[in-house]
Short mmCIF file of C-alpha atoms in Angstrom, two decimals:
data_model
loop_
_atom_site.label_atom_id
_atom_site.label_comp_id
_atom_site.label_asym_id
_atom_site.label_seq_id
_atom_site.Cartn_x
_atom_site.Cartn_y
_atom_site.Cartn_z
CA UNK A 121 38.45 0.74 12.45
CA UNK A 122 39.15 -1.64 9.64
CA UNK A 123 40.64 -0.19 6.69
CA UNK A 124 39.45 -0.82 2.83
CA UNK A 125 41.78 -2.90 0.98
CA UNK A 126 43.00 -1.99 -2.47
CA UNK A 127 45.44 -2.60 -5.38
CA UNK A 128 48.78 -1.08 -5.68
CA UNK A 129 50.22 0.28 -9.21
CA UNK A 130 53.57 -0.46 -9.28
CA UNK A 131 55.03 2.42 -11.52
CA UNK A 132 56.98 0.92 -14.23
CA UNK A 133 59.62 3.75 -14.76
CA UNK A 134 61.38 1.61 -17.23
CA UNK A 135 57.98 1.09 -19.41
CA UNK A 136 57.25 4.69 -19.55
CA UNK A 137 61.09 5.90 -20.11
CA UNK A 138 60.99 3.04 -23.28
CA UNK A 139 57.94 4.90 -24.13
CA UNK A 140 59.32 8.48 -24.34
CA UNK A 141 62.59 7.36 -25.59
CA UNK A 142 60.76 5.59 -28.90
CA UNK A 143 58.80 8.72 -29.39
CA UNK A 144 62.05 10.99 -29.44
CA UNK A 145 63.33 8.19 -31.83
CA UNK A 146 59.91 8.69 -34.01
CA UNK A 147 60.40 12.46 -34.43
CA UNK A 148 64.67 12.39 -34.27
CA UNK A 149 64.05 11.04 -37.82
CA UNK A 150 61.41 13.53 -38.61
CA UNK A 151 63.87 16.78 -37.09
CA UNK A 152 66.78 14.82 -39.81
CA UNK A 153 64.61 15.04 -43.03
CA UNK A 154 63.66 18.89 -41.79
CA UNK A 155 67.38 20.06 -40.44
CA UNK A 156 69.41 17.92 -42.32
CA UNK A 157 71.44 16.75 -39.50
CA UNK A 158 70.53 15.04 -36.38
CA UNK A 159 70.33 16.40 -33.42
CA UNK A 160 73.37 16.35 -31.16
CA UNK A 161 74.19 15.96 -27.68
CA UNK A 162 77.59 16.56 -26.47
CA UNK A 163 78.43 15.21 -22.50
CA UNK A 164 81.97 16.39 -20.53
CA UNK A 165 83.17 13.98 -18.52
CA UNK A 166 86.17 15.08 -16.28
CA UNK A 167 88.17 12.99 -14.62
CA UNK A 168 87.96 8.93 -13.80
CA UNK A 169 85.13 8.40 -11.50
CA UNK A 170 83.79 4.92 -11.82
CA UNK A 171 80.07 6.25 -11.35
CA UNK A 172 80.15 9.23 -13.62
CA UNK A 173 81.67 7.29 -16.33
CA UNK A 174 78.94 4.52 -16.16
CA UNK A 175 76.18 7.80 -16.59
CA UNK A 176 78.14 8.58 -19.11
CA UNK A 177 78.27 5.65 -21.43
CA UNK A 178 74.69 4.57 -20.59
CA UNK A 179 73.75 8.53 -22.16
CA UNK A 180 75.76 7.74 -24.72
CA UNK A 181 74.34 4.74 -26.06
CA UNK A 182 70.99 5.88 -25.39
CA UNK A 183 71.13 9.09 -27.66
CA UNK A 184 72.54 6.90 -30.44
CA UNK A 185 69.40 4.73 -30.35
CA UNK A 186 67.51 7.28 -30.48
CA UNK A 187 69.20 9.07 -33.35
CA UNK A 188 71.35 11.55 -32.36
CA UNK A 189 74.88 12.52 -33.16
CA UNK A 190 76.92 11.73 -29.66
CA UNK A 191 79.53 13.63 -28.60
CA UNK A 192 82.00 13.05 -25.70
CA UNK A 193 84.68 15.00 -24.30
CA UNK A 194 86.69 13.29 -21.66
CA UNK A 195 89.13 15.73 -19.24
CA UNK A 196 91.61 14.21 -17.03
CA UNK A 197 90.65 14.78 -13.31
CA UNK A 198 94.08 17.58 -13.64
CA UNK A 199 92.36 19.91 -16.22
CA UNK A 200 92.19 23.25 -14.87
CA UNK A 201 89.25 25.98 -14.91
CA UNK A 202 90.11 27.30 -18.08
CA UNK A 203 90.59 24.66 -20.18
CA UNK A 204 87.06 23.11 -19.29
CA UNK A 205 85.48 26.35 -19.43
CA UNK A 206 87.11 26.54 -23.33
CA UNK A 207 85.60 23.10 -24.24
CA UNK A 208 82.17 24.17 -23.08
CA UNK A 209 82.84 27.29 -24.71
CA UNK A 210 83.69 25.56 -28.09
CA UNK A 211 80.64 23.21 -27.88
CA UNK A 212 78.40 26.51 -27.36
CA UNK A 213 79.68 27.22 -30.72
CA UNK A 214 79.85 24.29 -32.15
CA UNK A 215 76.29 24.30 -34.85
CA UNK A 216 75.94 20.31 -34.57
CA UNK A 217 75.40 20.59 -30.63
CA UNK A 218 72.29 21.29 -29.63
CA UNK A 219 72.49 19.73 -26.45
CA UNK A 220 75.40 19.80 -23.41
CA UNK A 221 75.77 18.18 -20.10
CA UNK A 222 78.77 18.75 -18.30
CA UNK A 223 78.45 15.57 -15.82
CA UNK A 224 78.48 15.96 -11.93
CA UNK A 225 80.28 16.41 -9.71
CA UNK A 226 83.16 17.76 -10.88
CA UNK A 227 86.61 17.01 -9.19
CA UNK A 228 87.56 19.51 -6.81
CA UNK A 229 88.72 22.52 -7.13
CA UNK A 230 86.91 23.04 -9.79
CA UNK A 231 84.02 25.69 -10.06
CA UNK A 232 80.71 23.82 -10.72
CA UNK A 233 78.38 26.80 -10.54
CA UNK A 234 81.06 28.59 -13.03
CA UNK A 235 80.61 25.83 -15.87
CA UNK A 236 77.02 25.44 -15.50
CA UNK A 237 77.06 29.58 -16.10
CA UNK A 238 78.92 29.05 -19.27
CA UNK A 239 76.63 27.19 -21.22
CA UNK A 240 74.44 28.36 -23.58
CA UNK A 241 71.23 28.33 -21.82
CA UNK A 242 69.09 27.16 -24.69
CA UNK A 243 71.85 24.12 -24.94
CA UNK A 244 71.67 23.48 -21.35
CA UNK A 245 69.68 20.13 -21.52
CA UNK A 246 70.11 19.27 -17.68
CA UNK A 247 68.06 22.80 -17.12
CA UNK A 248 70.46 24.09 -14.28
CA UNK A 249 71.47 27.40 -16.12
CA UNK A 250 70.30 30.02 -13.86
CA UNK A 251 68.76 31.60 -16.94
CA UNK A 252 66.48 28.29 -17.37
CA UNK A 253 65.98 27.97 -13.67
CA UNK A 254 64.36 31.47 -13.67
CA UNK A 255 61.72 31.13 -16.26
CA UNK A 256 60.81 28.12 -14.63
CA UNK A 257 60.29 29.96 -11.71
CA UNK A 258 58.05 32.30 -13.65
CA UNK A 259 55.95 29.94 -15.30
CA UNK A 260 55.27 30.19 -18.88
CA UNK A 261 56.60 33.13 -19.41
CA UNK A 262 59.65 32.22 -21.87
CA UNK A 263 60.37 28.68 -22.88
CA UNK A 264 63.23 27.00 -21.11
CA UNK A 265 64.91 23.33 -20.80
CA UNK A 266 63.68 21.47 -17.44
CA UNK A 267 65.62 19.45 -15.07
CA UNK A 268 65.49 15.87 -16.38
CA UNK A 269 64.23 13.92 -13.24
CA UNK A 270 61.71 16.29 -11.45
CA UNK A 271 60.39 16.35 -15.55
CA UNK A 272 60.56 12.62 -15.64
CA UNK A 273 58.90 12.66 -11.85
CA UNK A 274 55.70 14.68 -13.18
CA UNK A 275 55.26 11.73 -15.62
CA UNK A 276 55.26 8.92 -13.62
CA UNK A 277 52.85 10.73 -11.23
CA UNK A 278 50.45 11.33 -14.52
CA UNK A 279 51.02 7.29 -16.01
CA UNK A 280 49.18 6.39 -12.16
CA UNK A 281 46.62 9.46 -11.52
CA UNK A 282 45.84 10.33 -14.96
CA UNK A 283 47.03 13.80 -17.38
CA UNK A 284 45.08 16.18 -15.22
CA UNK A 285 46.80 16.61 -11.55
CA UNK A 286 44.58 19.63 -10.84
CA UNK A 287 44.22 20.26 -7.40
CA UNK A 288 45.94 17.48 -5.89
CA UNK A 289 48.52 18.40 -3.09
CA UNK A 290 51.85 17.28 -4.09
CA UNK A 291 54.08 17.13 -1.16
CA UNK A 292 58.03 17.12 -1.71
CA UNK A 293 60.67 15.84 0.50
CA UNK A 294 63.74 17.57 -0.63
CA UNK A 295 64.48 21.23 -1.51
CA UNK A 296 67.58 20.65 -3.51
CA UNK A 297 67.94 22.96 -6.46
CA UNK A 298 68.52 19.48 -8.85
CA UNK A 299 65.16 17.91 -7.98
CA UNK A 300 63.19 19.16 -4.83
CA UNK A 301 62.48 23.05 -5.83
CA UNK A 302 62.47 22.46 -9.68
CA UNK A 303 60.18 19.45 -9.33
CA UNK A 304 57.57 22.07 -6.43
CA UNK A 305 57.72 24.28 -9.64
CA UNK A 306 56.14 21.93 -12.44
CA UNK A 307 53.61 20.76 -10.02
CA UNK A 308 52.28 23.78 -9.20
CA UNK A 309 52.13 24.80 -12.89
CA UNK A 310 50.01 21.09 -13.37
CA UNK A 311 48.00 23.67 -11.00
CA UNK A 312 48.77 21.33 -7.57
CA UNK A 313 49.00 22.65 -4.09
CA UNK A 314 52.58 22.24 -3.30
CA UNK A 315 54.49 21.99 -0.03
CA UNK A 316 57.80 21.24 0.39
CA UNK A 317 59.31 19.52 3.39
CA UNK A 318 63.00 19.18 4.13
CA UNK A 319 65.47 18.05 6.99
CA UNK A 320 64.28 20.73 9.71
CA UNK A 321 60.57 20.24 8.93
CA UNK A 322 58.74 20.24 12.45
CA UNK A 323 56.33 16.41 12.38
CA UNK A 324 57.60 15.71 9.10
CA UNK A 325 54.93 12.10 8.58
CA UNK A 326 52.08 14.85 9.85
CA UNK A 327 52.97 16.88 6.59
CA UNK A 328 53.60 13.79 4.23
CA UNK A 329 50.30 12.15 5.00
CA UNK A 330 48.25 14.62 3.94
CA UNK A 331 49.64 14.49 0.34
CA UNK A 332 48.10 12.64 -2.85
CA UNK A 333 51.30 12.77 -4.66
CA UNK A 334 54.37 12.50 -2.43
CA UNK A 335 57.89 13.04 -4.22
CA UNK A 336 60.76 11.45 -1.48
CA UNK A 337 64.27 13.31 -2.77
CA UNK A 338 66.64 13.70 0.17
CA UNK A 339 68.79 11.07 -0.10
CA UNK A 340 68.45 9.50 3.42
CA UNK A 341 67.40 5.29 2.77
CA UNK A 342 63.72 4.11 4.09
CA UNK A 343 63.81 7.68 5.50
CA UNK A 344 59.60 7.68 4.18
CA UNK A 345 57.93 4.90 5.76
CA UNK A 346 54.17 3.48 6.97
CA UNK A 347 53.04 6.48 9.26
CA UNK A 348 54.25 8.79 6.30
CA UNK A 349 51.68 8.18 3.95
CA UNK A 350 48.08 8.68 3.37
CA UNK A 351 46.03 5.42 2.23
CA UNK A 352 45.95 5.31 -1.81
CA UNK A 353 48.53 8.11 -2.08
CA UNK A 354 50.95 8.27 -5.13
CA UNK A 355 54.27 7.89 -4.27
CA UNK A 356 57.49 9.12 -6.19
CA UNK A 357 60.87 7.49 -5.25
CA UNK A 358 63.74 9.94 -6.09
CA UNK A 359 66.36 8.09 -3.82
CA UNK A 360 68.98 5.99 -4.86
CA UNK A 361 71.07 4.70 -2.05
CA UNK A 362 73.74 2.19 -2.08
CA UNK A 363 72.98 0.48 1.18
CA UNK A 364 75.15 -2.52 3.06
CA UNK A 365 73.66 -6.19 1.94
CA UNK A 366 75.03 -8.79 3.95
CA UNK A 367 72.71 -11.62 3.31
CA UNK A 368 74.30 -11.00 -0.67
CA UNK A 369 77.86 -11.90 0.83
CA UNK A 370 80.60 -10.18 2.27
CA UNK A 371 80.75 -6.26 1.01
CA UNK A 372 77.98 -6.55 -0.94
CA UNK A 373 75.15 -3.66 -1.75
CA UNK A 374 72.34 -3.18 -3.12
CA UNK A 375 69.86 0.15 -4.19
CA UNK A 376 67.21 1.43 -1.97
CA UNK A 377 65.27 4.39 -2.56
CA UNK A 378 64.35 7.02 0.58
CA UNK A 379 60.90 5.12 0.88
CA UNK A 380 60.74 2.00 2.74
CA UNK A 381 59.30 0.08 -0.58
CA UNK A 382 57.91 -2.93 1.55
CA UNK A 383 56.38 -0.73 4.61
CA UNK A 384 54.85 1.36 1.97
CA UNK A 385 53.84 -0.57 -1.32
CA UNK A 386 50.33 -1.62 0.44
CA UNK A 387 49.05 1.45 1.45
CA UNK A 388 50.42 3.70 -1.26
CA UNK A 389 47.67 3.81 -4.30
CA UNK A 390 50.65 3.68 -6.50
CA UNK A 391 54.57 3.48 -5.98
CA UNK A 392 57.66 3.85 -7.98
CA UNK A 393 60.29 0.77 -7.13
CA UNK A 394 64.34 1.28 -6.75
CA UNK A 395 65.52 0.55 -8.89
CA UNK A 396 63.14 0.67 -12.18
CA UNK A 397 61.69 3.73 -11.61
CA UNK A 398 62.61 7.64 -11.52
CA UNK A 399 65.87 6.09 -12.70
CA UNK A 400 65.04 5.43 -16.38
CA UNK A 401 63.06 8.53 -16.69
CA UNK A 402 66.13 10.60 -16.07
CA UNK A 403 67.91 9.80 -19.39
CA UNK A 404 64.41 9.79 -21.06
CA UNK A 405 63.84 13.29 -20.44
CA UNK A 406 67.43 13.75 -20.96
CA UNK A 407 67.16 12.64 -24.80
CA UNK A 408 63.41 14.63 -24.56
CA UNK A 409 65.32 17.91 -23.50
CA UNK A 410 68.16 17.51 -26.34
CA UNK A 411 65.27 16.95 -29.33
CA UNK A 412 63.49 20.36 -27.98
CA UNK A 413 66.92 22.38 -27.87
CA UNK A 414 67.48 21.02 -31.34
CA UNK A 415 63.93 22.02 -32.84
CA UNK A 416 64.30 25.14 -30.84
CA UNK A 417 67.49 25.98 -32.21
CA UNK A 418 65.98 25.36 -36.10
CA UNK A 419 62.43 26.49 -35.31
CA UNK A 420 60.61 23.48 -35.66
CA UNK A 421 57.85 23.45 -33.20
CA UNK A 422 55.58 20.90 -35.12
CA UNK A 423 57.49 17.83 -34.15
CA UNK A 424 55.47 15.58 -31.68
CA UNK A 425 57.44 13.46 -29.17
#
């Protein structure tokens, strides 16, 4: 049976994230006249890694254009437990902060989970505090500060289907605590039916193809392809995978996401690329989370960005 054709949006992740990013700008001015200060974002970087240092400096440059007061603290890779844990403890206190990331992964042997449990949960703009994680687990309960890219995922979904996702099923591929379970929890409060699918999911494509919005987060390249997806579904490319790329020369790579982009992109309804999409949003919602801390912190909650 012949199938109908139709057009595919390409999501423009960059578009939207330029978007949100001018907005924060638009009301970082408005929270200086208010506060008298900008709002601030401090990031920890420990260690050398080449990767972890580019996130940093790209966060960096994007909460100056937007306004803020930037801080950085850079560790060497040697710094033990308790001296990181006394620089996030200092930033907690520190009144010109309203924001802090302490960048992953940390070098080994330090205790991740231990940071992340030291930071002020209404200053924890990456939203991994367990204290944030459970009141978004309960819904609107109590505010709290959301993980940047399953935030920034909900968005691209609504530039494509429209503000009002009621009742669509949103199926995730990925239960990770940074994007997969955080990212089942906004949909459902956008009131979606939510599954979520994962690594030891029994006919994973039989799952997938039954979903109008279909978030791909496990990190496996072109792991979503054609039999995946239902005709005119929206589809959310978490991935980023640095894949061989011979045809570029001799040990080069390039980006892929965990959907196969060219299998998909004409039967999708709408499709993030890799890169140029989730990507952007990240930091977006990154600055977005630092501006709410900040009015949070000086009860302003008339700001609109």
């Amino acid at each position: 049976m012949a199938t109908t054709a139709h057009a595919t949006t390409l999501i423009d992740g960059k578009a939207i994230a330029a978007q949100i990013t001018d907005d924060v700008a638009a009301a970082s001015a408005g929270f200086l006249a208010r506060a008298g200060r900008a709002p601030g974002l401090a990031v920890v970087l420990v260690g050398d890694d080449p990767a972890s240092g580019v996130y940093v400096r790209n966060k960096g440059k994007m909460a100056a254009k937007v306004g803020f007061h930037s801080v950085q603290e850079t560790l060497p890779a040697h710094v033990d437990q308790a001296a990181l844990a006394e620089t996030v403890r200092q930033l907690n206190d520190a009144d010109a902060v309203d924001g802090i990331l302490v960048q992953m992964p940390l070098p080994e042997p330090l205790d991740a989970e231990a940071i992340i449990d030291l930071i002020n949960p209404e200053k924890d703009v990456d939203g991994f505090h367990p204290v944030n994680v459970g009141r978004l687990a309960a819904g609107a309960r109590a505010p709290c500060l959301v993980p940047c890219t399953p935030a920034g995922s909900v968005r691209l979904a609504k530039s494509a289907l429209g503000p009002d996702l009621s009742g669509k099923h949103a199926v995730i591929v990925g239960r990770s605590t940074i994007v997969g379970r955080p990212a089942a929890q906004l949909f459902l409060a956008e009131n979606c039916t939510v599954t979520i699918a994962h690594s030891r999911t029994a006919d994973l494509a039989a799952v997938t193809r039954s979903a109008d919005i279909l978030i791909a987060a496990v990190g496996r390249p072109h792991l979503i392809g054609e039999p995946h997806v239902k005709p005119g579904a929206c589809v959310i490319d978490v991935g980023i995978n640095r894949v061989a790329a011979p045809e570029r020369g001799m040990d080069a790579t390039r980006l892929v996401g965990d959907v196969d982009f060219d299998a998909v992109k004409s039967i999708a309804g709408a499709i993030t690329p890799v890169p140029g999409g989730v990507g952007p949003m990240t930091i977006a919602m990154l600055m977005h989370n630092t501006l709410t801390a900040a009015c949070r912190r000086k009860g302003i909650d008339d700001l609109e960005f």
